[in-house]
Tab-separated table of C-alpha atoms in Angstrom:
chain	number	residue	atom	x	y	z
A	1	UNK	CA	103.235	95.856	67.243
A	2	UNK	CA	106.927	96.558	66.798
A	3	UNK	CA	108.659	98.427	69.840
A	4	UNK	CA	110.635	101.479	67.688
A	5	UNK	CA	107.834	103.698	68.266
A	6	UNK	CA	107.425	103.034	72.285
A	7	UNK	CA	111.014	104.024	71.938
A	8	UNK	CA	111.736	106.738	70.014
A	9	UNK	CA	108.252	108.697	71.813
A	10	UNK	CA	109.739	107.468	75.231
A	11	UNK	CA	112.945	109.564	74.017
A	12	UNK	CA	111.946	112.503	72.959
A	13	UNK	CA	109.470	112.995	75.986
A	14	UNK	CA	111.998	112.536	78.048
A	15	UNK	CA	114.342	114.942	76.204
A	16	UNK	CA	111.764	117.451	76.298
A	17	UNK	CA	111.340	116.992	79.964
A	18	UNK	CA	114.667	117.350	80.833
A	19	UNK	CA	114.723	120.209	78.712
A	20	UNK	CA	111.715	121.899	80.396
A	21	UNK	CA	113.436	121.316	83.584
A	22	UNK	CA	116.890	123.173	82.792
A	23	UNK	CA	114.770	126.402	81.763
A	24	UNK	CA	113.361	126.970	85.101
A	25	UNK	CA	117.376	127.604	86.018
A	26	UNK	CA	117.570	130.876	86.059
A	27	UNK	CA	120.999	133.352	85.680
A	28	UNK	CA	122.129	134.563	88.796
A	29	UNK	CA	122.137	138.481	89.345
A	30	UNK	CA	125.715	138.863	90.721
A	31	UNK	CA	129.562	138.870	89.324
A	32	UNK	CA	130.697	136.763	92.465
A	33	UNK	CA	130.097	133.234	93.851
A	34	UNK	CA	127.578	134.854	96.763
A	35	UNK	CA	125.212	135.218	93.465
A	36	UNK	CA	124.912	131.614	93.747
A	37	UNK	CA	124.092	130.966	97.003
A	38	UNK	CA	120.324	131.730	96.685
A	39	UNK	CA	120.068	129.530	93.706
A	40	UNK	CA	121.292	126.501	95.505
A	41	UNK	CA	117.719	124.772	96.807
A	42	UNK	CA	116.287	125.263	92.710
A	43	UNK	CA	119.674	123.700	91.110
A	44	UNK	CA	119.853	121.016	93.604
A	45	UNK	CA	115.908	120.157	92.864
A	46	UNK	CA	117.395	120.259	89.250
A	47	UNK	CA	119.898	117.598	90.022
A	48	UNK	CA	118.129	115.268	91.807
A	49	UNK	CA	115.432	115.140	89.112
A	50	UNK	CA	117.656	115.119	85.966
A	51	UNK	CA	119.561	111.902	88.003
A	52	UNK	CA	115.592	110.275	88.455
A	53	UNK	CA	114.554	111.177	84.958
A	54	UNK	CA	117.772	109.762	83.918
A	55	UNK	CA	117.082	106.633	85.862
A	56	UNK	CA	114.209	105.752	84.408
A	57	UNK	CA	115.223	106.970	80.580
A	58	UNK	CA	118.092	103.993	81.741
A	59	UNK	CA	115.974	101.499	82.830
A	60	UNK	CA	113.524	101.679	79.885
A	61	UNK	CA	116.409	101.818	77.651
A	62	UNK	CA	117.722	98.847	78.743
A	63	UNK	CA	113.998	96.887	79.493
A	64	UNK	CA	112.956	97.390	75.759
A	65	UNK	CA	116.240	95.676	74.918
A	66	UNK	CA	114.727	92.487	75.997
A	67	UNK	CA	111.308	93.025	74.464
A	68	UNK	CA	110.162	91.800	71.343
A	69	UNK	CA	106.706	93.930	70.798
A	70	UNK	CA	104.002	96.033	72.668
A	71	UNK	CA	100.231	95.827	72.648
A	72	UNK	CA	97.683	98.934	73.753
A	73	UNK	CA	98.051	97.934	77.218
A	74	UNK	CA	101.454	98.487	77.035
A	75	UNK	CA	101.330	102.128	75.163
A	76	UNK	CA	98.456	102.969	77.538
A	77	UNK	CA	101.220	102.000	80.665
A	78	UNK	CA	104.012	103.667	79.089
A	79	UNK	CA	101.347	106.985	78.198
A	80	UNK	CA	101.050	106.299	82.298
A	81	UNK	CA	104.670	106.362	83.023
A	82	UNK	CA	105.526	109.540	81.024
A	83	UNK	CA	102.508	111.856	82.579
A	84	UNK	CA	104.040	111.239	85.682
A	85	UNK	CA	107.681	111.904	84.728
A	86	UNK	CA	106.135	115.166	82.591
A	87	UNK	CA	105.185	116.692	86.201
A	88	UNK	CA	108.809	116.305	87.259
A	89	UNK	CA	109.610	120.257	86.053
A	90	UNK	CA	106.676	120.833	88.078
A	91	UNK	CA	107.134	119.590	91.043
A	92	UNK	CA	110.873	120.312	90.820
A	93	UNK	CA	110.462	123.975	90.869
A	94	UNK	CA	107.804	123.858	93.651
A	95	UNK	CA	110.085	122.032	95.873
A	96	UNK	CA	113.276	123.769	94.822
A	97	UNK	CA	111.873	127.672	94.609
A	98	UNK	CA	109.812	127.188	97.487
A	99	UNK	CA	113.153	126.124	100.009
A	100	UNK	CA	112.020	122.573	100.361
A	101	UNK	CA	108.841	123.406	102.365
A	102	UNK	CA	107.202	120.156	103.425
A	103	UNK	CA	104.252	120.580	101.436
A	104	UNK	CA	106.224	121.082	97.991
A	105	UNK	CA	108.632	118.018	99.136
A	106	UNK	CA	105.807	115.557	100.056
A	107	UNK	CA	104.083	116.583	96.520
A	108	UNK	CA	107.613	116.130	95.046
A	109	UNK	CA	107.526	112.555	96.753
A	110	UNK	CA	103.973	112.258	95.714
A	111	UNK	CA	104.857	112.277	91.976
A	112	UNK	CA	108.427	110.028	92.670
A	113	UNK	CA	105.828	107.601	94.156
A	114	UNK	CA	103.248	107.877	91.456
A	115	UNK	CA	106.097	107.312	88.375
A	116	UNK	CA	107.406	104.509	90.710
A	117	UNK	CA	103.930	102.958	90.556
A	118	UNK	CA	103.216	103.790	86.443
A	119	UNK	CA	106.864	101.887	86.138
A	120	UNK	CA	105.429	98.548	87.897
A	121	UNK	CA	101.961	98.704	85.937
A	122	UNK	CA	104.815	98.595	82.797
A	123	UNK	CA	106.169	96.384	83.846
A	124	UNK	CA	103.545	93.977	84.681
A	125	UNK	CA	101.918	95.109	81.436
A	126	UNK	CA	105.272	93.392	79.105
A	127	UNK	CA	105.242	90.484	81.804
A	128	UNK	CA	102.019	89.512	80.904
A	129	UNK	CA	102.534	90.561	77.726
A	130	UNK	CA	105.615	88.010	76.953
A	131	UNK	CA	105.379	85.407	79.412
A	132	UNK	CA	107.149	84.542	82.135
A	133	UNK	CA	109.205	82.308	80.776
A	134	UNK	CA	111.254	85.337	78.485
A	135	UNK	CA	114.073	87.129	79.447
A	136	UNK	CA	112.288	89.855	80.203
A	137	UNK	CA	110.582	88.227	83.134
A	138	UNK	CA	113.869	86.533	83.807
A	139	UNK	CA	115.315	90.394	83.851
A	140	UNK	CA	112.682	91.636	85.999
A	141	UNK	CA	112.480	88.958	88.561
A	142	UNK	CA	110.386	89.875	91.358
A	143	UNK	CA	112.001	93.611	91.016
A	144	UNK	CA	112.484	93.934	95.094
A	145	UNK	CA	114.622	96.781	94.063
A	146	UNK	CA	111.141	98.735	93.093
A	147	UNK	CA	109.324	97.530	95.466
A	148	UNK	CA	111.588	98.757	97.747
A	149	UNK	CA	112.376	102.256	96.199
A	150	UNK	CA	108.156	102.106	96.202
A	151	UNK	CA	108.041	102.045	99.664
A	152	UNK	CA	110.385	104.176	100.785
A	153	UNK	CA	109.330	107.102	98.631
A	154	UNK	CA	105.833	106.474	100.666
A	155	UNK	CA	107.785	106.712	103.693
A	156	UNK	CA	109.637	109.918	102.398
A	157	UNK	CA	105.971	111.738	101.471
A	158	UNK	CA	104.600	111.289	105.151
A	159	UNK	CA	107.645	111.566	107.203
A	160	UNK	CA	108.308	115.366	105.582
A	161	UNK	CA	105.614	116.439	107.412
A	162	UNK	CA	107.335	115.195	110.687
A	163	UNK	CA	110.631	117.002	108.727
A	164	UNK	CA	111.096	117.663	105.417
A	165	UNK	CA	114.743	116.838	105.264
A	166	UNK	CA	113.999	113.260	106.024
A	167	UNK	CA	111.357	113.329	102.874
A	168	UNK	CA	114.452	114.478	100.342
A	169	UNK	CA	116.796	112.414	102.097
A	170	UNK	CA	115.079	109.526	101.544
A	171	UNK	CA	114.332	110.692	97.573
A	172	UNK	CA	118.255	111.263	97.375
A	173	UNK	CA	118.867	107.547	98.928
A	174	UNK	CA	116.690	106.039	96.526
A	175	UNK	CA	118.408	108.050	93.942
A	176	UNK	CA	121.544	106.951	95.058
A	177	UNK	CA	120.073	103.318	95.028
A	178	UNK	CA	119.668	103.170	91.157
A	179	UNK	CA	122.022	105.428	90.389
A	180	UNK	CA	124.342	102.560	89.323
A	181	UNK	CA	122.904	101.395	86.100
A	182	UNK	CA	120.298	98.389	86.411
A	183	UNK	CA	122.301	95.352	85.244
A	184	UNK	CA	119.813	92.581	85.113
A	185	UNK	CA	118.799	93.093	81.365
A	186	UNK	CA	122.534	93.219	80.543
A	187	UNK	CA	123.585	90.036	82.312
A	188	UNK	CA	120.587	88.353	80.494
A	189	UNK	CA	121.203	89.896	76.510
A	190	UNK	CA	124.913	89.207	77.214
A	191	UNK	CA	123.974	85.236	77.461
């Protein structure tokens, strides 16, 4: 199957997400900057999941440059990806309307972790999928950076219950981590 579909769903879920996610921002009661001040934990929970839905809208923008089709095990995977990106608005407001409690930030983490994980099972779907002899799987490489990010948004879930500050710092580093776009795909279409 062609790869225009995958595409053009994967965009307008995530355009609805992102849209769900600015509606839970509510208008501040107040003429004066204090208004803001008790708004700051729900916008910042907007910010750092409009930067991670952007990441991945990013990365699968620039990963389906390098593929040439999709099978059902690869629609099924992608289905995977965007449930767990469609909780985001979710968990966003439960961690940012809720102060960053440690129970709201470890589910917060929970669902970082579980998008992380539908990502890799993507991945591994269009791996197997196109070879490894592509420039996909040349693109990918053994994708430490995920791995990585994987594990440290485990770390993150269990160590907010020791503090929760450590759990969002943690989601902000990784954050931080892809924030640069991913420029393996790039370096590989460009040759």
């Amino acid at each position: 199957m062609g790869k225009g579909r995958v595409e053009a769903f994967t965009d307008g879920v995530v355009a609805i997400i992102i849209t769900i996610m600015v509606l839970e921002l509510k208008v501040p009661h107040g003429e004066d900057f204090s208004a803001l001040a008790p708004l700051w934990p729900v916008f910042f929970s907007y910010v750092l999941s409009f930067i991670n839905v952007g990441i991945y809208w990013n990365n699968l923008h620039n990963m389906f440059h390098t593929v040439q089709r999709v099978d059902g095990y690869v629609l099924w995977a992608n289905l995977n990806l965007l449930f767990w990106l469609s909780l985001m608005p979710v968990t966003t407001a439960f961690m940012g309307e809720n102060h960053f409690a440690p129970v709201p930030v470890a589910v917060y983490g929970a669902d970082l972790a579980l998008c992380a994980v539908a990502y890799t099972i993507l991945v591994t779907k269009l791996r197997h999928l196109h070879g490894a002899d592509t420039t996909f799987a040349k693109a990918v490489g053994q994708d430490r950076k995920g791995k990585i990010s994987l594990a440290i948004y485990i770390a993150g879930v269990l160590l907010t219950f020791v503090n929760q500050w450590i759990g969002v710092a943690l989601y902000v580093a990784v954050a931080i981590t892809w924030f640069v776009p991913d420029r393996r795909f790039e370096k590989l279409i460009e040759k």
